[in-house]
mmCIF file of C-alpha atoms in Angstrom:
data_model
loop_
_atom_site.group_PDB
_atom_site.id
_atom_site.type_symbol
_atom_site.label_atom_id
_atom_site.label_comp_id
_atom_site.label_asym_id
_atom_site.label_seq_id
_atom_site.Cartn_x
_atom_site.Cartn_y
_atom_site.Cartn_z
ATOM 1 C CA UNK A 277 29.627 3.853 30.447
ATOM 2 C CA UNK A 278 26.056 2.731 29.693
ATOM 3 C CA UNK A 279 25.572 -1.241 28.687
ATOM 4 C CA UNK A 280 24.628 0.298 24.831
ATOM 5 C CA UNK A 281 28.381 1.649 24.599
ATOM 6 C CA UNK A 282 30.723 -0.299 23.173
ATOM 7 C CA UNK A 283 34.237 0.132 24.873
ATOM 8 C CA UNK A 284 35.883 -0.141 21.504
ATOM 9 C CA UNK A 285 33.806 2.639 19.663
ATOM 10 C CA UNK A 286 35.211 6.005 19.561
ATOM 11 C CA UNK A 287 32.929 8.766 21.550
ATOM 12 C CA UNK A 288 32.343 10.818 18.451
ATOM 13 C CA UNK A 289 30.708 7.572 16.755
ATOM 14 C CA UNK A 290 28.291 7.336 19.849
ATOM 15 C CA UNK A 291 27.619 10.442 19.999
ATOM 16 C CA UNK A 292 26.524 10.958 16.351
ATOM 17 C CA UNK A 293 24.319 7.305 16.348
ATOM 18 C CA UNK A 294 21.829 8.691 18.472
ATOM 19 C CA UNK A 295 18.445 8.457 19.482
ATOM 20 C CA UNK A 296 17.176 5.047 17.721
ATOM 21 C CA UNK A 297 13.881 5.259 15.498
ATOM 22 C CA UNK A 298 12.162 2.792 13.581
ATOM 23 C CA UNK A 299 12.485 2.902 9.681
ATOM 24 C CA UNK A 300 8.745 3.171 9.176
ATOM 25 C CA UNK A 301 8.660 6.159 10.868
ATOM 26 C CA UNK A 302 11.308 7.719 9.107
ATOM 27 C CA UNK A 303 9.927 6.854 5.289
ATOM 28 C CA UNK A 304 7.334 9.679 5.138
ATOM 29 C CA UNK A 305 9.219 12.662 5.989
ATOM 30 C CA UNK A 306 12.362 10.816 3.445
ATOM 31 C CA UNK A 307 9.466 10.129 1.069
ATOM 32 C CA UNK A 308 8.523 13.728 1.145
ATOM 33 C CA UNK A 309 11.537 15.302 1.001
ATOM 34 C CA UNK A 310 12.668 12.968 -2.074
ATOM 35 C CA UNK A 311 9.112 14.194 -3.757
ATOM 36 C CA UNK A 312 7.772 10.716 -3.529
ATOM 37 C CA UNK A 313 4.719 11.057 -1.053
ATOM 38 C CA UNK A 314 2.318 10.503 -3.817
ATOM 39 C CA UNK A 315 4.014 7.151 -4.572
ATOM 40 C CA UNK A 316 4.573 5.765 -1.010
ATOM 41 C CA UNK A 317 0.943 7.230 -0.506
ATOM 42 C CA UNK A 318 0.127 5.240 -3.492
ATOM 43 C CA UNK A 319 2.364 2.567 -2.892
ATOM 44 C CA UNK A 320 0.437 1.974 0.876
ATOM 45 C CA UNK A 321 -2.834 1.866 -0.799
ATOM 46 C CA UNK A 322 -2.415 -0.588 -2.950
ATOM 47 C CA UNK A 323 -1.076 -2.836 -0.391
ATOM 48 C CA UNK A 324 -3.886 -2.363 2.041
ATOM 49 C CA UNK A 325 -6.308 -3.346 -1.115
ATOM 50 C CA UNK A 326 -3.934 -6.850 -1.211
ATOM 51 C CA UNK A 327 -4.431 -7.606 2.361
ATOM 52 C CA UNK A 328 -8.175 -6.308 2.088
ATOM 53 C CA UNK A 329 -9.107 -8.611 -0.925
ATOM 54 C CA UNK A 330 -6.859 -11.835 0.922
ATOM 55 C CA UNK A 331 -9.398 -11.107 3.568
ATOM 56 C CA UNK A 332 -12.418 -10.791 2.067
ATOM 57 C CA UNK A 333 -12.521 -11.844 -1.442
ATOM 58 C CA UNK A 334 -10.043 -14.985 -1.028
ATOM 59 C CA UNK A 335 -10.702 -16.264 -4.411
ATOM 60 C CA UNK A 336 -9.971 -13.087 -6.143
ATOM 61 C CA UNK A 337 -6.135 -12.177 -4.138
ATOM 62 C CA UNK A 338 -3.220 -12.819 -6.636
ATOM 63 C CA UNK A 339 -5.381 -12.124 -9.491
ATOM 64 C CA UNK A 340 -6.208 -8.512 -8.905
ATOM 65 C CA UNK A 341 -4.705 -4.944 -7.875
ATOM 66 C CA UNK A 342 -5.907 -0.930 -7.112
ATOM 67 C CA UNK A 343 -4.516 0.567 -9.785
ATOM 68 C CA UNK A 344 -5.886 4.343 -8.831
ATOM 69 C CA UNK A 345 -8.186 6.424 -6.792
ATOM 70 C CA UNK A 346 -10.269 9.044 -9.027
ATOM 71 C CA UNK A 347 -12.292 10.917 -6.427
ATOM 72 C CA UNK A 348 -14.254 8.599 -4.785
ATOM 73 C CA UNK A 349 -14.165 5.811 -6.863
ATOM 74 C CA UNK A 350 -11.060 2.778 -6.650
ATOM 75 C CA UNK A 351 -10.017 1.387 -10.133
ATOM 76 C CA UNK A 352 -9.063 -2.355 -9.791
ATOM 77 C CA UNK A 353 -7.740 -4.045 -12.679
ATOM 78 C CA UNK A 354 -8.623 -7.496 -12.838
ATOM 79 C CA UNK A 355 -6.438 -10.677 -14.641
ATOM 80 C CA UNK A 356 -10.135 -12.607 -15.746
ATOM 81 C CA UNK A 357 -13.965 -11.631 -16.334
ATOM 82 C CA UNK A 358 -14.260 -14.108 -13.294
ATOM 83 C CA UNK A 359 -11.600 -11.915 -11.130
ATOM 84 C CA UNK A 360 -13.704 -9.420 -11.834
ATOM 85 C CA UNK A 361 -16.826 -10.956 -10.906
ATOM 86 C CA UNK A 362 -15.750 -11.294 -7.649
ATOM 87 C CA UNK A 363 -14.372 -8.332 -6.780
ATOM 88 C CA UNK A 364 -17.834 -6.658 -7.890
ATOM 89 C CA UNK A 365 -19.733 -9.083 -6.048
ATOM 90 C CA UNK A 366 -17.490 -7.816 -2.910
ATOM 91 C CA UNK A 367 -17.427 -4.731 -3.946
ATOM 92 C CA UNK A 368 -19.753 -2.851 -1.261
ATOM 93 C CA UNK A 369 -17.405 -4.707 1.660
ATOM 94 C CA UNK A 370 -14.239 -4.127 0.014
ATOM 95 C CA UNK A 371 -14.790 -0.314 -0.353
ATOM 96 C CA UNK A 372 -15.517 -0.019 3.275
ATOM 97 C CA UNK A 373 -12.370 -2.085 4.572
ATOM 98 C CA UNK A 374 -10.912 0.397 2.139
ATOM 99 C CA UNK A 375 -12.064 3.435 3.433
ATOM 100 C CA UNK A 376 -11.331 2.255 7.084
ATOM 101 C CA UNK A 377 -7.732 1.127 6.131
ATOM 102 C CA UNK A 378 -4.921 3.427 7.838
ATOM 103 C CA UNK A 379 -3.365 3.282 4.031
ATOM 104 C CA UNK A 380 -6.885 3.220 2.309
ATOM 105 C CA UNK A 381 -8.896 6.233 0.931
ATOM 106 C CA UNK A 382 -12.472 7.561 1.098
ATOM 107 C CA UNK A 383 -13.984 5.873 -1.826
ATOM 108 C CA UNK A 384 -17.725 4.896 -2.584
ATOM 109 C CA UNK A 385 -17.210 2.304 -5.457
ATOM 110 C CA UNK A 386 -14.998 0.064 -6.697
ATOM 111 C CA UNK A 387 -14.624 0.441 -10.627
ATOM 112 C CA UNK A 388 -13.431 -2.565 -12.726
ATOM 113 C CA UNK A 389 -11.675 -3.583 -15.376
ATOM 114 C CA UNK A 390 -10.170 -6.384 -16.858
ATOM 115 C CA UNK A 391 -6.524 -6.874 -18.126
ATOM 116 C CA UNK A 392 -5.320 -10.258 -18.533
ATOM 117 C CA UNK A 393 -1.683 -10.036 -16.986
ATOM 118 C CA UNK A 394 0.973 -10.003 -19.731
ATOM 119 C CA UNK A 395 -0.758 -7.851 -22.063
ATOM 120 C CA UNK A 396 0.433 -4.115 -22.680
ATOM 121 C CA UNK A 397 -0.793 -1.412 -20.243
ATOM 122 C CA UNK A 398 -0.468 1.064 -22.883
ATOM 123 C CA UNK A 399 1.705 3.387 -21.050
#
C-alpha cells in the first residue's frame, strides 16, 4: 500500500482518482469543449490588462478595463476623462506589456473611451 492510499477507501475509488493535475491546466481543454475558449481567452486578457495597468499606470487601476481586441488595436473603457488621460499617456508601455503578456494579444494601440461606471452599456 503506498502512503497516498487510504486503508479505508475501497480499491475501485483509488483506482478511478488517478493521476493528480492542477485545475489550471484542465480549464482550456473544459473551456473548449463547453464552447467557451473565446470567453476564458477573453476572460485572461482582460485580467492581464488589470495587473498590467496596477503596474504601470497605478493611478488609473480600479478605474479602467479592456473591453475588446479589434485587430490590433485594445479598446479600454475608462470611468473619467482623467482615467483616460492616463491610460493614453501610458499607452505606448501598456500595449507592449500587453503584447508580451502570456494572456495578452498582439496589439499596436490602445483605443479609449470613456464610460462613467453605472451608466448603460447599451447592450
Amino acid at each position: 500500500m503506498s502512503h497516498d492510499d487510504r486503508p479505508d477507501e475501497p480499491a475501485e475509488a483509488r483506482r478511478r482518482r488517478g493521476l493528480m493535475s492542477r485545475i489550471g491546466d484542465l480549464i482550456p481543454d473544459a473551456a473548449a469543449r463547453l464552447g467557451l475558449a473565446d470567453e476564458l481567452r477573453r476572460a485572461r486578457a482582460v485580467a492581464a490588462f488589470d495587473r498590467i495597468v496596477a503596474e504601470r499606470a497605478p493611478a488609473a487601476h480600479g478605474a479602467c478595463r479592456a473591453l475588446r481586441v479589434e485587430g490590433p488595436v485594445l479598446v479600454v473603457e475608462a470611468d473619467a476623462p482623467i482615467v483616460a488621460q492616463e491610460i493614453r499617456l501610458h499607452a505606448r508601455q501598456l500595449a507592449e506589456a500587453f503584447r508580451a503578456a502570456p494572456a495578452g494579444a498582439p496589439v499596436s494601440e490602445i483605443r479609449v473611451t470613456v464610460r462613467p461606471r453605472g451608466s448603460s452599456s447599451g447592450g
